[in-house]
mmCIF file of C-alpha atoms in Angstrom:
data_model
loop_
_atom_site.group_PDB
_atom_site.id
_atom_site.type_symbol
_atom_site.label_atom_id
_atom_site.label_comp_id
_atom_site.label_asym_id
_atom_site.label_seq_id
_atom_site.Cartn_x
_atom_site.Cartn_y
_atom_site.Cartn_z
ATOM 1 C CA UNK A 1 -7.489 68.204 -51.249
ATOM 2 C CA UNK A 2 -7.774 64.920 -52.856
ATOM 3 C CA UNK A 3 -4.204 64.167 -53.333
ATOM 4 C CA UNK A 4 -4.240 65.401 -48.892
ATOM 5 C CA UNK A 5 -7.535 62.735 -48.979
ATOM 6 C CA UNK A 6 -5.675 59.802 -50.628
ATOM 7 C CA UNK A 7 -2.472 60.276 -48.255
ATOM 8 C CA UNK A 8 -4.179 60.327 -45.120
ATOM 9 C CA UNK A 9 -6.241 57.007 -46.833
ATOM 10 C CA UNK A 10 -3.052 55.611 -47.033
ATOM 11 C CA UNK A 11 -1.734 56.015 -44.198
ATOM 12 C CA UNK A 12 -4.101 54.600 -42.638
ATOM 13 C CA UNK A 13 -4.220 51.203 -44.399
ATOM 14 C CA UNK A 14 -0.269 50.915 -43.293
ATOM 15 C CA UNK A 15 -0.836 51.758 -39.888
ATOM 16 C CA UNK A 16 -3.606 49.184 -39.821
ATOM 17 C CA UNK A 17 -1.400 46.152 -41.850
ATOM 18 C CA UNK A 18 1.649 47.196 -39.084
ATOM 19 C CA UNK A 19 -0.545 47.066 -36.232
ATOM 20 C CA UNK A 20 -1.966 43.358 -37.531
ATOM 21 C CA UNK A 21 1.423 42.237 -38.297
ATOM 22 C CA UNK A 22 2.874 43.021 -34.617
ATOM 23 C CA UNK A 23 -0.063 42.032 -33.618
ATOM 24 C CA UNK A 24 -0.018 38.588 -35.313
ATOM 25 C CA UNK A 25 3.869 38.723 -34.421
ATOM 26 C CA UNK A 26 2.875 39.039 -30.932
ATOM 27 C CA UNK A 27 0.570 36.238 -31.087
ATOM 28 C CA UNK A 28 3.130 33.801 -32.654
ATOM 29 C CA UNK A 29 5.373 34.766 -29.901
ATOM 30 C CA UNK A 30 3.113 33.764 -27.308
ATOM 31 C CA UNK A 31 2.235 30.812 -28.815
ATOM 32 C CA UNK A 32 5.659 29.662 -28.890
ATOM 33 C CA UNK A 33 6.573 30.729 -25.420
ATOM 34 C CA UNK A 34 3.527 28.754 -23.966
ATOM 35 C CA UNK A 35 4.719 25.544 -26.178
ATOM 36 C CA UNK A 36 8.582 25.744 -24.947
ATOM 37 C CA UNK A 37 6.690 26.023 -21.054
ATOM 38 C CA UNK A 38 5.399 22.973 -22.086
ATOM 39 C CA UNK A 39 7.930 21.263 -22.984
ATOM 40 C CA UNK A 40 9.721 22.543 -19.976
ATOM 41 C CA UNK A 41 6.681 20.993 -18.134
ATOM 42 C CA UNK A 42 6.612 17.443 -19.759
ATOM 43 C CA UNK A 43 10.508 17.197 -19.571
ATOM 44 C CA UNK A 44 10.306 18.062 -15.732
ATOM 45 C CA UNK A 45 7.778 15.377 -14.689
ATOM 46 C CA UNK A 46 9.501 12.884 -16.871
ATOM 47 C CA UNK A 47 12.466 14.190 -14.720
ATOM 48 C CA UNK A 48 10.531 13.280 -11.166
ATOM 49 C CA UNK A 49 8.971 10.334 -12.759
ATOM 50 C CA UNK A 50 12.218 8.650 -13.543
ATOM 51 C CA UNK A 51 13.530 9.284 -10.206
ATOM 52 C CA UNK A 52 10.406 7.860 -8.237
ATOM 53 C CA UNK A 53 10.346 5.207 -10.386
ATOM 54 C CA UNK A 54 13.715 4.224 -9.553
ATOM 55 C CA UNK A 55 13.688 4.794 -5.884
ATOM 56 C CA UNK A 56 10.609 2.843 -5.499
ATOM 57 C CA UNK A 57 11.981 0.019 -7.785
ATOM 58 C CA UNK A 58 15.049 -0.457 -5.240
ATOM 59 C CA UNK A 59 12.875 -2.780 -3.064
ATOM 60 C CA UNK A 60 15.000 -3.180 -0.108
ATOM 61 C CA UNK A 61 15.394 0.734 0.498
ATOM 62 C CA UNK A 62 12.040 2.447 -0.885
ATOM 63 C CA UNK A 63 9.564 4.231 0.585
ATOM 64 C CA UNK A 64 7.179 2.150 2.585
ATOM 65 C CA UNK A 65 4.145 1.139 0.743
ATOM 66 C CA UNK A 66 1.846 1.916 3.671
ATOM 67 C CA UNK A 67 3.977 5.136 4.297
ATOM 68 C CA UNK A 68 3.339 5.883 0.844
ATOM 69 C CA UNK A 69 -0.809 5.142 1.296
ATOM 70 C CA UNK A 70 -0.892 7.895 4.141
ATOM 71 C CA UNK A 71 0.195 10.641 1.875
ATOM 72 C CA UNK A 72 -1.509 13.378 0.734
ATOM 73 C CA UNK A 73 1.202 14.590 -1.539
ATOM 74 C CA UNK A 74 3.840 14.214 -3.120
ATOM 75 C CA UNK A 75 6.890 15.998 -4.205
ATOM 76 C CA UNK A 76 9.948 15.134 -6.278
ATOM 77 C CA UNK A 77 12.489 17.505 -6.719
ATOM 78 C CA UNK A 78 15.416 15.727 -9.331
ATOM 79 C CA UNK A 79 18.646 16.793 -9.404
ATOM 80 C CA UNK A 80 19.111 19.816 -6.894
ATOM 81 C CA UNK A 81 22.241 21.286 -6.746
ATOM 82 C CA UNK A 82 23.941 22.125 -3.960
ATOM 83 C CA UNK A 83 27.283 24.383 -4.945
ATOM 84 C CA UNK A 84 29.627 26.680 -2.612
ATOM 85 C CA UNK A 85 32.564 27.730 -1.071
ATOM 86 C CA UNK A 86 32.271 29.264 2.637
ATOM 87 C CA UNK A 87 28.792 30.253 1.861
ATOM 88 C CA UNK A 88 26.987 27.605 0.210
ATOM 89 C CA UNK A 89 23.379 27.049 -0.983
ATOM 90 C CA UNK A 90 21.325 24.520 -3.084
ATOM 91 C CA UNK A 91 18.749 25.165 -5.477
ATOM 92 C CA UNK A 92 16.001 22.824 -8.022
ATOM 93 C CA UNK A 93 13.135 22.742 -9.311
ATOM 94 C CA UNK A 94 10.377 20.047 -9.120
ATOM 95 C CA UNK A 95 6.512 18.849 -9.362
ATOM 96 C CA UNK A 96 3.903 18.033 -6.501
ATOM 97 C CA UNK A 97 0.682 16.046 -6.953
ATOM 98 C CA UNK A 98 -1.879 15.974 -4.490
ATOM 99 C CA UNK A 99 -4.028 12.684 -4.366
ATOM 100 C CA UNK A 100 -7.357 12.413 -5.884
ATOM 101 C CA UNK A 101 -10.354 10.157 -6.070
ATOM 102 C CA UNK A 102 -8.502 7.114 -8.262
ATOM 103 C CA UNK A 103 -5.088 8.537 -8.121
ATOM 104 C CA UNK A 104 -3.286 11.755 -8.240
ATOM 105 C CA UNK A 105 -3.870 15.446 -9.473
ATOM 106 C CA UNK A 106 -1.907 17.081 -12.212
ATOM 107 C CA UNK A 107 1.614 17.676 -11.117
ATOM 108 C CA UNK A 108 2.485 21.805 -10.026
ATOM 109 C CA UNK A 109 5.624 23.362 -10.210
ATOM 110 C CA UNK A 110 7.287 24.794 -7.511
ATOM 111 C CA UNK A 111 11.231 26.159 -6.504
ATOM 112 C CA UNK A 112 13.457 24.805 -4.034
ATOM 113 C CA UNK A 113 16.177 26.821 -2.407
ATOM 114 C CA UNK A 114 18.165 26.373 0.765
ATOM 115 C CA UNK A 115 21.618 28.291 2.053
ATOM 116 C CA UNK A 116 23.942 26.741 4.784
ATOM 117 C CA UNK A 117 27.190 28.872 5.918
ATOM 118 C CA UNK A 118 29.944 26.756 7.141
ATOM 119 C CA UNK A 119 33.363 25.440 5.818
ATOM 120 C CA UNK A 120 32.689 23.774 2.591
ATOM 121 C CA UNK A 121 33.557 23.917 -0.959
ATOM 122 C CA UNK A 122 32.318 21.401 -4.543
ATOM 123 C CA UNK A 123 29.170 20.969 -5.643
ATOM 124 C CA UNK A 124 27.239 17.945 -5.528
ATOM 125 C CA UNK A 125 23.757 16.830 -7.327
ATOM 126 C CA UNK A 126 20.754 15.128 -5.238
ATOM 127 C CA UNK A 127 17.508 14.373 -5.315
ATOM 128 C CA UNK A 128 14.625 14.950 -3.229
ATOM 129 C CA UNK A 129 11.195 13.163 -1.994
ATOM 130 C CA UNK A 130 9.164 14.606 -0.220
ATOM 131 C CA UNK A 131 6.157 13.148 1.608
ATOM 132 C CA UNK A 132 3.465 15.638 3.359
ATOM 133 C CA UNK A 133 1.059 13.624 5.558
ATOM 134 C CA UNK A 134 -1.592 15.288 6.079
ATOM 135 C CA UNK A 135 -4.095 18.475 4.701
ATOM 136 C CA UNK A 136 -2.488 21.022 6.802
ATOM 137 C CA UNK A 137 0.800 19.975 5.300
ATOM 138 C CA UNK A 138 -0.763 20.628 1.951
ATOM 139 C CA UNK A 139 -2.220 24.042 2.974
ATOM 140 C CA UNK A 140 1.051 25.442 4.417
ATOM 141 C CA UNK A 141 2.878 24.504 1.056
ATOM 142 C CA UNK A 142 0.662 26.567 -0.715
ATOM 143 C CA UNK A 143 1.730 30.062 0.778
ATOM 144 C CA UNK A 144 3.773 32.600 -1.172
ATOM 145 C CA UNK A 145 6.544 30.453 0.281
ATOM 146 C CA UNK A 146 7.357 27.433 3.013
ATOM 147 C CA UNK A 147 10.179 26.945 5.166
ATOM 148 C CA UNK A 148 10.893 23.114 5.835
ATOM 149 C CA UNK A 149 11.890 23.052 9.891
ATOM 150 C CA UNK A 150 9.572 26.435 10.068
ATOM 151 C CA UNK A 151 6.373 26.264 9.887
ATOM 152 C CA UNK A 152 5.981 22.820 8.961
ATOM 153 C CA UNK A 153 7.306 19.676 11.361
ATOM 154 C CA UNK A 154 9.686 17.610 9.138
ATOM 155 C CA UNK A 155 11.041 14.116 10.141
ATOM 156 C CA UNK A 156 13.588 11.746 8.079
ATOM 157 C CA UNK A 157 11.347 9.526 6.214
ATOM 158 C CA UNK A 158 12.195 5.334 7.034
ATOM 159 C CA UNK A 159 13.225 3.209 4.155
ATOM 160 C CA UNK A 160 12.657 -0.312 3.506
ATOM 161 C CA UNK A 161 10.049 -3.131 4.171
ATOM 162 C CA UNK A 162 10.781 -3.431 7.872
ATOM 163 C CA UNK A 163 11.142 0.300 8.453
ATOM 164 C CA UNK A 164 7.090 0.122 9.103
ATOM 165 C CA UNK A 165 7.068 -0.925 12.405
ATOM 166 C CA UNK A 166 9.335 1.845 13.457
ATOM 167 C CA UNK A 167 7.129 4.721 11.783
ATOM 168 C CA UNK A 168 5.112 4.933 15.061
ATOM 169 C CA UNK A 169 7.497 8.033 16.283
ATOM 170 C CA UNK A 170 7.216 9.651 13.328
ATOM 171 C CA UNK A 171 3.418 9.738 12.607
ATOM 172 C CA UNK A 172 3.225 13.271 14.326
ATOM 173 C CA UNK A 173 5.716 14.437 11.434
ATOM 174 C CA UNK A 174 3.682 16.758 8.348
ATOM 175 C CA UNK A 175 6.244 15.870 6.051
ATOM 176 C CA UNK A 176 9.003 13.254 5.445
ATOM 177 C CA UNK A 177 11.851 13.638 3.495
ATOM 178 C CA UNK A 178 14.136 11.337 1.862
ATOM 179 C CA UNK A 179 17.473 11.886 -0.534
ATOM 180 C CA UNK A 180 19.048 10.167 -3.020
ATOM 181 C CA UNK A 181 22.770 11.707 -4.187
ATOM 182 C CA UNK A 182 25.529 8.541 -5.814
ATOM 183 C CA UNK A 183 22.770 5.824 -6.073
ATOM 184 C CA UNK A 184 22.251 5.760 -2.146
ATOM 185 C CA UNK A 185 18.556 6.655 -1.077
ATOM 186 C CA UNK A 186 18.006 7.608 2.780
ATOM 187 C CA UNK A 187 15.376 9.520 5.055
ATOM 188 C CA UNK A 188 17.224 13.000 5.867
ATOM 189 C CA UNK A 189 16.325 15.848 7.737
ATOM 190 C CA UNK A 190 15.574 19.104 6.415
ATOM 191 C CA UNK A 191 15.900 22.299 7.701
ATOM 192 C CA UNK A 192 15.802 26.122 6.229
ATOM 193 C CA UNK A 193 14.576 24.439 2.397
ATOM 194 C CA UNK A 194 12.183 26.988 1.066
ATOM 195 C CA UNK A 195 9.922 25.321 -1.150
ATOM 196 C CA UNK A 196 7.611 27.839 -3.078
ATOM 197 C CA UNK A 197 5.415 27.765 -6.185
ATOM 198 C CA UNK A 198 6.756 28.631 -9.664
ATOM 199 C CA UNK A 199 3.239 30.469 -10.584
ATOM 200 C CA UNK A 200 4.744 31.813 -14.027
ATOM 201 C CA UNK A 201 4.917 28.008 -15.386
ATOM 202 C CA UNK A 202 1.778 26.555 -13.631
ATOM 203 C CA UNK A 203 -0.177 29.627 -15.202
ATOM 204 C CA UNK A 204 1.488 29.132 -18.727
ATOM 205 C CA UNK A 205 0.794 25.438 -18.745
ATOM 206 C CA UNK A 206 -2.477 25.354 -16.926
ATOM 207 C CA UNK A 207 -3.888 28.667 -16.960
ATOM 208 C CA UNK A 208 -3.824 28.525 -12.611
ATOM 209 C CA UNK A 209 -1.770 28.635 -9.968
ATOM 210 C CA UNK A 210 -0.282 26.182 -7.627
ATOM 211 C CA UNK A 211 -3.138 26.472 -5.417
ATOM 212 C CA UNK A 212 -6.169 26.332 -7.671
ATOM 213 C CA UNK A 213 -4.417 23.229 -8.999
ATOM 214 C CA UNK A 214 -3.972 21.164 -5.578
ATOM 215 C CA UNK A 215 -6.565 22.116 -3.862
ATOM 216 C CA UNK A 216 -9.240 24.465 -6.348
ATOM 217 C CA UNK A 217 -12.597 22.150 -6.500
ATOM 218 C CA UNK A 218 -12.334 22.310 -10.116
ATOM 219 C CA UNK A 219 -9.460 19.412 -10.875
ATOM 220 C CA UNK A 220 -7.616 18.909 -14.154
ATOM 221 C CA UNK A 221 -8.783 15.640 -15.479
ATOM 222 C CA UNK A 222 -5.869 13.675 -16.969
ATOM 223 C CA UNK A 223 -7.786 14.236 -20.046
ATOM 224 C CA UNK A 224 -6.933 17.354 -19.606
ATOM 225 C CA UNK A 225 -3.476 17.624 -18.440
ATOM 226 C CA UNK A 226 -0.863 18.462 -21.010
ATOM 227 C CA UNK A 227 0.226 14.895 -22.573
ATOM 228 C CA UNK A 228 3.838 15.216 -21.410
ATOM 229 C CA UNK A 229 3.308 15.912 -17.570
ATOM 230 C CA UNK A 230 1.440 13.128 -17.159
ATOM 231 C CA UNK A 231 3.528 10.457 -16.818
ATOM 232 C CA UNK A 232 4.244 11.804 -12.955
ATOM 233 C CA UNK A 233 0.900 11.071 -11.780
ATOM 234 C CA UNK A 234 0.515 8.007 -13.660
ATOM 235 C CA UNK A 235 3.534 6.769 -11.996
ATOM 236 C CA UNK A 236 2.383 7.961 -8.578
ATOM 237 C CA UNK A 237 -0.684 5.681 -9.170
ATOM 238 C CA UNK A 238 1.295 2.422 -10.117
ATOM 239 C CA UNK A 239 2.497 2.557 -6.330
ATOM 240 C CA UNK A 240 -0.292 4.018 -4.725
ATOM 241 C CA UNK A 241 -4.153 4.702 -5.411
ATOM 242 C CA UNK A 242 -7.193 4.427 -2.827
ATOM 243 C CA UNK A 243 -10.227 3.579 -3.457
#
């Protein structure tokens, strides 16, 4: 009976040093997942703020500073591919801040992915600016998923100081979008881009979703943004900040 006793005792104390160490294995794991998202994070707004930076630098063929004051958001989505033969289709990935009193939010994560069926074959690299106007533009992008040229009105976005005084015709436009692929920057028209939020990375990095980060009442201070992801809205605010 005691020998029984001092099995079963045991037992027990291995079962309970396994289950800590998977435990504390699981933990670790975790841990390291939610610092390589983070990475991920700070290397993909470095990404977008490289490419803003750059476009905006180009004096002569940027985006309007006026333009620029209208917008509620802003996307950036660096180096999208665009690859096929017959049947083609593009894909990227990207970050969107929404302004905020002094500036702009923390940056969200979101997917882009477009097909096109035609003659065609290469690949080619490009990247994307997106400007949406107004609040409904915001609130449509934050749906499980949002067809550019469906639901929301798109318009090529004008480049360069003069292109102001054209912008009249365009006003009525939610969203303008401009391209950049071999150094040459241009408004282009967009049609059949989905554009939806990567949820897995904004929940890993801020603990919310797309949503609750652009528009939740409860904004992430830049205090409290992840060090590395906030160079995009920092950048954002060098060309534009209200009042």
């Amino acid at each position: 009976m005691k020998t029984l006793l001092k099995r079963t005792c045991l037992f027990s104390v291995v079962c309970f040093l396994s289950l800590g160490f998977v435990t504390g294995a699981s933990a670790q794991q975790e841990r390291d997942r939610n610092t390589k998202k983070v990475r991920d994070a700070a290397a993909q707004s470095g990404k977008a703020a490289r490419v803003f930076d750059q476009i905006m630098g180009t004096r002569e063929k940027s985006i309007p500073r006026d333009l620029l004051d209208r917008a509620e958001a802003v996307a950036v989505f660096p180096s999208v591919i665009k690859a096929g033969f017959i049947v083609g289709g593009r894909g990227g990935r990207g970050v969107i801040s929404r302004r905020v009193a002094g500036g702009w939010s923390a940056p969200a994560f979101f997917d882009l992915a477009g097909g096109s069926i035609g003659l065609q074959i290469g690949a080619s690299s490009t990247d994307f600016v997106l400007l949406f106007m107004n609040e409904n533009a915001v609130e449509s992008l934050l749906g499980d998923k949002f067809e550019i040229g469906g639901e929301g009105s798109a318009a090529a976005g004008p480049v360069g100081r003069s292109a102001s005084a054209s912008t009249d015709m365009r006003l009525n436009a939610q969203i303008l979008s401009y391209s950049r692929s071999r150094g040459a920057f241009a408004g282009l028209e967009l049609k059949g881009v989905v554009i939806k939020p990567d949820n897995e990375d904004n929940h890993q990095v801020y603990g919310m979703s797309a949503r609750d980060i652009l528009t939740g009442s409860d904004k992430i201070s830049m205090e409290r943004m992840p060090e590395g992801v906030r160079i995009f809205p920092l950048t954002l605010r060098r060309y534009s900040r209200r009042r």
